mmCIF file of C-alpha atoms in Angstrom:
data_model
loop_
_atom_site.group_PDB
_atom_site.id
_atom_site.type_symbol
_atom_site.label_atom_id
_atom_site.label_comp_id
_atom_site.label_asym_id
_atom_site.label_seq_id
_atom_site.Cartn_x
_atom_site.Cartn_y
_atom_site.Cartn_z
ATOM 1 C CA LEU V 1 -24.319 51.796 -31.906
ATOM 2 C CA LYS V 2 -23.698 54.305 -29.158
ATOM 3 C CA LYS V 3 -20.100 54.602 -27.980
ATOM 4 C CA PHE V 4 -19.012 55.470 -24.437
ATOM 5 C CA LYS V 5 -15.794 56.277 -22.666
ATOM 6 C CA TRP V 6 -14.511 54.956 -19.317
ATOM 7 C CA LYS V 7 -11.471 55.907 -17.328
ATOM 8 C CA GLY V 8 -9.247 53.573 -15.368
ATOM 9 C CA LYS V 9 -5.716 54.112 -14.005
ATOM 10 C CA GLY V 10 -5.183 57.253 -16.083
ATOM 11 C CA LEU V 11 -6.182 55.640 -19.387
ATOM 12 C CA THR V 12 -9.144 56.640 -21.540
ATOM 13 C CA ARG V 13 -10.587 53.859 -23.647
ATOM 14 C CA THR V 14 -13.363 54.020 -26.192
ATOM 15 C CA SER V 15 -15.503 50.922 -26.479
ATOM 16 C CA SER V 16 -18.362 49.966 -28.739
ATOM 17 C CA MET V 17 -21.017 48.017 -26.876
ATOM 18 C CA GLY V 18 -22.203 44.986 -28.781
ATOM 19 C CA ARG V 19 -19.142 44.570 -30.962
ATOM 20 C CA LYS V 20 -16.887 42.913 -28.411
ATOM 21 C CA GLY V 21 -17.899 41.435 -25.044
ATOM 22 C CA VAL V 22 -16.060 42.126 -21.789
ATOM 23 C CA SER V 23 -14.537 39.106 -20.055
ATOM 24 C CA TYR V 24 -15.681 38.129 -16.572
ATOM 25 C CA ALA V 25 -12.268 38.868 -15.048
ATOM 26 C CA GLU V 26 -12.230 42.301 -16.698
ATOM 27 C CA LYS V 27 -15.685 43.028 -15.265
ATOM 28 C CA GLN V 28 -14.361 42.229 -11.784
ATOM 29 C CA VAL V 29 -11.415 44.579 -12.269
ATOM 30 C CA ARG V 30 -13.617 47.378 -13.584
ATOM 31 C CA MET V 31 -16.175 47.029 -10.791
ATOM 32 C CA GLN V 32 -13.571 47.080 -8.027
ATOM 33 C CA ALA V 33 -11.884 50.060 -9.699
ATOM 34 C CA TYR V 34 -15.232 51.901 -9.650
ATOM 35 C CA PHE V 35 -15.526 51.373 -5.888
ATOM 36 C CA HIS V 36 -11.955 52.574 -5.330
ATOM 37 C CA GLU V 37 -12.373 55.626 -7.544
ATOM 38 C CA THR V 38 -15.670 56.802 -6.086
ATOM 39 C CA LYS V 39 -15.081 55.709 -2.456
ATOM 40 C CA GLN V 40 -18.840 55.486 -1.946
ATOM 41 C CA VAL V 41 -21.335 52.969 -0.570
ATOM 42 C CA TYR V 42 -23.880 51.612 -3.069
ATOM 43 C CA SER V 43 -26.962 49.462 -3.189
ATOM 44 C CA LEU V 44 -27.332 46.808 -5.866
ATOM 45 C CA LYS V 45 -29.855 48.906 -7.782
ATOM 46 C CA GLN V 46 -27.509 51.897 -7.770
ATOM 47 C CA LEU V 47 -24.675 49.771 -9.165
ATOM 48 C CA GLU V 48 -26.926 48.269 -11.845
ATOM 49 C CA ARG V 49 -27.825 51.820 -12.895
ATOM 50 C CA LYS V 50 -24.352 53.386 -12.736
ATOM 51 C CA LEU V 51 -21.904 50.653 -13.842
ATOM 52 C CA PRO V 52 -23.136 50.215 -17.448
ATOM 53 C CA LYS V 53 -22.334 53.830 -18.230
ATOM 54 C CA ALA V 54 -19.322 54.229 -15.926
ATOM 55 C CA LYS V 55 -17.512 50.941 -16.636
ATOM 56 C CA GLY V 56 -19.266 49.256 -19.531
ATOM 57 C CA ILE V 57 -20.676 46.408 -17.397
ATOM 58 C CA VAL V 58 -24.184 45.446 -18.506
ATOM 59 C CA SER V 59 -26.749 45.668 -15.711
ATOM 60 C CA GLN V 60 -27.744 42.006 -16.104
ATOM 61 C CA SER V 61 -24.275 40.826 -15.024
ATOM 62 C CA VAL V 62 -23.700 43.320 -12.182
ATOM 63 C CA LYS V 63 -25.248 41.133 -9.471
ATOM 64 C CA ASP V 64 -23.221 38.034 -10.435
ATOM 65 C CA VAL V 65 -19.910 39.926 -10.681
ATOM 66 C CA LEU V 66 -20.613 41.744 -7.429
ATOM 67 C CA GLN V 67 -21.315 38.468 -5.634
ATOM 68 C CA SER V 68 -18.001 37.029 -6.866
ATOM 69 C CA LEU V 69 -16.125 40.048 -5.480
ATOM 70 C CA VAL V 70 -17.904 39.630 -2.133
ATOM 71 C CA ASP V 71 -17.018 35.914 -2.076
ATOM 72 C CA GLU V 72 -13.378 36.796 -2.746
ATOM 73 C CA GLU V 73 -13.526 39.434 0.037
ATOM 74 C CA LYS V 74 -12.646 42.176 -2.411
ATOM 75 C CA VAL V 75 -15.913 43.991 -1.705
ATOM 76 C CA ASP V 76 -17.556 44.411 1.712
ATOM 77 C CA PHE V 77 -21.283 44.497 2.313
ATOM 78 C CA ASP V 78 -23.756 44.948 5.126
ATOM 79 C CA LYS V 79 -27.508 44.716 5.486
ATOM 80 C CA ILE V 80 -29.094 47.985 6.549
ATOM 81 C CA GLY V 81 -32.824 47.818 7.017
ATOM 82 C CA SER V 82 -34.245 45.815 4.156
ATOM 83 C CA GLY V 83 -31.391 46.452 1.721
ATOM 84 C CA ASN V 84 -27.795 45.338 1.200
ATOM 85 C CA PHE V 85 -25.098 47.939 0.710
ATOM 86 C CA PHE V 86 -21.651 47.404 -0.810
ATOM 87 C CA TRP V 87 -18.295 49.188 -0.651
ATOM 88 C CA SER V 88 -14.580 48.641 -1.256
ATOM 89 C CA PHE V 89 -11.990 51.216 -0.239
ATOM 90 C CA PRO V 90 -8.424 51.309 -1.607
ATOM 91 C CA SER V 91 -6.959 51.459 1.912
ATOM 92 C CA LYS V 92 -8.388 48.050 2.810
ATOM 93 C CA ALA V 93 -7.235 46.465 -0.442
ATOM 94 C CA SER V 94 -3.788 47.930 0.114
ATOM 95 C CA GLN V 95 -3.699 46.580 3.663
ATOM 96 C CA LYS V 96 -4.741 43.127 2.470
ATOM 97 C CA ARG V 97 -1.933 43.152 -0.083
ATOM 98 C CA LYS V 98 0.528 44.204 2.621
ATOM 99 C CA ASN V 99 -0.680 41.434 4.912
ATOM 100 C CA LEU V 100 -0.367 38.899 2.101
ATOM 101 C CA ILE V 101 3.140 40.082 1.240
ATOM 102 C CA SER V 102 4.121 39.930 4.907
ATOM 103 C CA SER V 103 2.746 36.412 5.218
ATOM 104 C CA LEU V 104 4.562 35.257 2.077
ATOM 105 C CA GLU V 105 7.827 36.859 3.239
ATOM 106 C CA SER V 106 7.485 35.099 6.598
ATOM 107 C CA GLU V 107 6.893 31.763 4.873
ATOM 108 C CA ILE V 108 9.881 32.324 2.574
ATOM 109 C CA GLY V 109 12.014 33.113 5.633
ATOM 110 C CA LYS V 110 10.968 29.834 7.267
ATOM 111 C CA LYS V 111 11.783 27.895 4.084
ATOM 112 C CA LYS V 112 15.202 29.545 3.830
ATOM 113 C CA ARG V 113 16.022 28.727 7.464
ATOM 114 C CA LYS V 114 14.921 25.143 6.881
ATOM 115 C CA LEU V 115 17.090 24.939 3.761
ATOM 116 C CA ASP V 116 20.088 26.345 5.654
ATOM 117 C CA GLN V 117 19.588 23.774 8.408
ATOM 118 C CA LEU V 118 19.372 20.937 5.886
ATOM 119 C CA GLN V 119 22.557 22.111 4.187
ATOM 120 C CA GLN V 120 24.335 22.235 7.554
ATOM 121 C CA ASP V 121 23.101 18.736 8.406
ATOM 122 C CA LYS V 122 24.319 17.504 5.037
ATOM 123 C CA GLN V 123 27.762 18.975 5.636
ATOM 124 C CA LYS V 124 27.970 17.386 9.093
ATOM 125 C CA ALA V 125 26.849 14.032 7.729
ATOM 126 C CA SER V 126 29.441 14.148 4.925
ATOM 127 C CA MET V 127 32.328 14.891 7.289
ATOM 128 C CA GLY V 128 34.773 12.006 7.469
ATOM 129 C CA ARG V 129 33.265 10.318 4.417
ATOM 130 C CA ASP V 130 35.855 11.381 1.891
ATOM 131 C CA ASP V 131 36.839 8.640 -0.528
ATOM 132 C CA THR V 132 40.276 7.970 0.982
ATOM 133 C CA ASP V 133 42.350 4.797 1.089
ATOM 134 C CA SER V 134 41.773 4.538 4.845
ATOM 135 C CA ARG V 135 37.994 4.780 4.446
ATOM 136 C CA ARG V 136 37.966 2.127 1.708
ATOM 137 C CA LYS V 137 39.941 -0.258 3.946
ATOM 138 C CA LYS V 138 37.526 0.266 6.838
ATOM 139 C CA LEU V 139 34.526 -0.346 4.591
ATOM 140 C CA GLN V 140 36.098 -3.553 3.261
ATOM 141 C CA LYS V 141 36.825 -4.736 6.813
ATOM 142 C CA TYR V 142 33.229 -4.017 7.779
ATOM 143 C CA LYS V 143 31.994 -6.052 4.793
ATOM 144 C CA ASP V 144 34.324 -8.937 5.689
ATOM 145 C CA LEU V 145 32.978 -8.981 9.248
ATOM 146 C CA GLN V 146 29.411 -9.055 7.945
ATOM 147 C CA ASP V 147 30.258 -12.015 5.704
ATOM 148 C CA MET V 148 31.899 -13.799 8.633
ATOM 149 C CA ILE V 149 28.822 -13.291 10.833
ATOM 150 C CA ALA V 150 26.591 -14.683 8.071
ATOM 151 C CA LYS V 151 28.760 -17.836 7.805
ATOM 152 C CA VAL V 152 28.698 -18.340 11.587
ATOM 153 C CA ASP V 153 24.899 -18.050 11.570
ATOM 154 C CA VAL V 154 24.718 -20.780 8.916
ATOM 155 C CA GLU V 155 26.959 -23.083 10.977
ATOM 156 C CA LEU V 156 24.942 -22.468 14.140
ATOM 157 C CA SER V 157 21.710 -23.323 12.339
ATOM 158 C CA LYS V 158 23.121 -26.817 11.641
ATOM 159 C CA PHE V 159 23.309 -27.477 15.386
ATOM 160 C CA ALA V 160 19.888 -26.062 16.158
ATOM 161 C CA ALA V 161 18.402 -29.567 16.444
ATOM 162 C CA SER V 162 20.841 -30.360 19.271
ATOM 163 C CA ASP V 163 20.208 -27.159 21.123
ATOM 164 C CA PRO V 164 18.976 -27.915 24.715
ATOM 165 C CA LYS V 165 16.134 -25.420 24.429
ATOM 166 C CA THR V 166 15.004 -26.930 21.136
ATOM 167 C CA ILE V 167 15.093 -30.449 22.628
ATOM 168 C CA GLU V 168 13.096 -29.317 25.655
ATOM 169 C CA LYS V 169 10.396 -27.801 23.427
ATOM 170 C CA LYS V 170 10.116 -31.023 21.404
ATOM 171 C CA GLN V 171 9.867 -33.132 24.559
ATOM 172 C CA LYS V 172 7.037 -30.956 25.873
ATOM 173 C CA ALA V 173 5.233 -31.205 22.525
ATOM 174 C CA ILE V 174 5.588 -35.035 22.484
ATOM 175 C CA LYS V 175 4.320 -35.297 26.061
ATOM 176 C CA CYS V 176 1.292 -33.149 25.185
ATOM 177 C CA CYS V 177 0.475 -35.287 22.121
ATOM 178 C CA TRP V 178 0.862 -38.491 24.200
ATOM 179 C CA THR V 179 -1.528 -37.213 26.882
ATOM 180 C CA ASN V 180 -4.159 -36.165 24.343
ATOM 181 C CA ALA V 181 -3.922 -39.425 22.398
ATOM 182 C CA ASN V 182 -4.391 -41.577 25.531
ATOM 183 C CA ARG V 183 -7.326 -39.417 26.564
ATOM 184 C CA TRP V 184 -9.093 -40.243 23.284
ATOM 185 C CA ILE V 185 -8.219 -43.917 23.616
ATOM 186 C CA ASP V 186 -9.717 -43.887 27.106
ATOM 187 C CA ASN V 187 -12.886 -42.377 25.630
ATOM 188 C CA VAL V 188 -13.048 -45.233 23.127
ATOM 189 C CA PHE V 189 -12.806 -47.827 25.914
ATOM 190 C CA GLN V 190 -15.607 -46.089 27.791
ATOM 191 C CA ILE V 191 -17.729 -46.303 24.634
ATOM 192 C CA LEU V 192 -16.978 -50.035 24.426
ATOM 193 C CA THR V 193 -18.096 -50.527 28.029
ATOM 194 C CA PHE V 194 -21.287 -48.559 27.475
ATOM 195 C CA ALA V 195 -22.115 -50.371 24.227
ATOM 196 C CA LYS V 196 -21.619 -53.837 25.763
ATOM 197 C CA LYS V 197 -23.943 -52.931 28.619
ATOM 198 C CA LYS V 198 -26.646 -52.100 26.105
ATOM 199 C CA ARG V 199 -25.777 -54.993 23.775
ATOM 200 C CA PRO V 200 -24.025 -57.797 25.689
ATOM 201 C CA ASP V 201 -23.899 -59.868 22.495
ATOM 202 C CA LEU V 202 -21.499 -57.389 20.866
ATOM 203 C CA LYS V 203 -17.755 -58.077 20.925
ATOM 204 C CA ASP V 204 -14.993 -55.490 21.287
ATOM 205 C CA LYS V 205 -13.515 -56.255 17.880
ATOM 206 C CA ASP V 206 -16.897 -55.753 16.169
ATOM 207 C CA ILE V 207 -17.403 -52.406 17.826
ATOM 208 C CA LEU V 208 -13.838 -51.330 17.019
ATOM 209 C CA LYS V 209 -14.259 -52.458 13.426
ATOM 210 C CA TYR V 210 -17.466 -50.428 13.173
ATOM 211 C CA MET V 211 -15.552 -47.442 14.510
ATOM 212 C CA GLN V 212 -12.767 -48.119 11.954
ATOM 213 C CA LEU V 213 -10.237 -48.712 14.728
ATOM 214 C CA PRO V 214 -7.693 -51.564 14.985
ATOM 215 C CA GLU V 215 -8.575 -54.604 17.146
ATOM 216 C CA GLU V 216 -5.246 -54.282 19.030
ATOM 217 C CA LEU V 217 -6.043 -50.733 20.192
ATOM 218 C CA ASP V 218 -4.333 -49.959 23.499
ATOM 219 C CA TYR V 219 -2.921 -47.088 25.491
ATOM 220 C CA LEU V 220 0.311 -45.583 24.164
ATOM 221 C CA PRO V 221 3.394 -46.180 26.300
ATOM 222 C CA ASP V 222 4.993 -43.271 28.154
ATOM 223 C CA PRO V 223 7.367 -41.599 25.661
ATOM 224 C CA LYS V 224 11.067 -41.878 26.331
ATOM 225 C CA HIS V 225 13.060 -38.833 27.203
ATOM 226 C CA GLY V 226 14.927 -37.728 24.143
ATOM 227 C CA ILE V 227 14.232 -37.610 20.467
#
């Protein structure tokens, strides 16, 4: 097998093609390094011809690796005429790294300021909350008052039935039920009148029995005020 040499970052490495494959990530690194070292613009065909010898990247994988670098914005490209041309200059990569570092530093600064604010808020909130005898007495008094309020609420609930507002609501509900019930009873009497006109031989009790109603059916008396 034919051996070849490639240079990268001051190192010279001898590789034997066919014995050990190059990982995809390593191909990306080698290809971008080739752009940075040569500082030239290439077509796809030129890269497929040059990269196998220069960086040990087989021509069949050049297009796929190149596309991944374009997708990751590590390599620029433009269409000129009927062909696509590719390039990647160290200055742009360096600027991107600087921009990324600047962005990360800005984000870290925001997080630190937020952390400082939270620590200050925590200190303010903890002021006056030391476990002292005076604080324990105040907390116990507060608990006693809560217990007292709960007992008063229980006692008040026992008198809820006698509350004027509660009585008024019940009276209105009873009056409404009384009105509705008498309305239905009135409807029954109208049915009796209509039926006897059609069948004079029928008696009220027979019709009421058929309707499963008591013979002594009558209007309900006006409910008394009170419960």
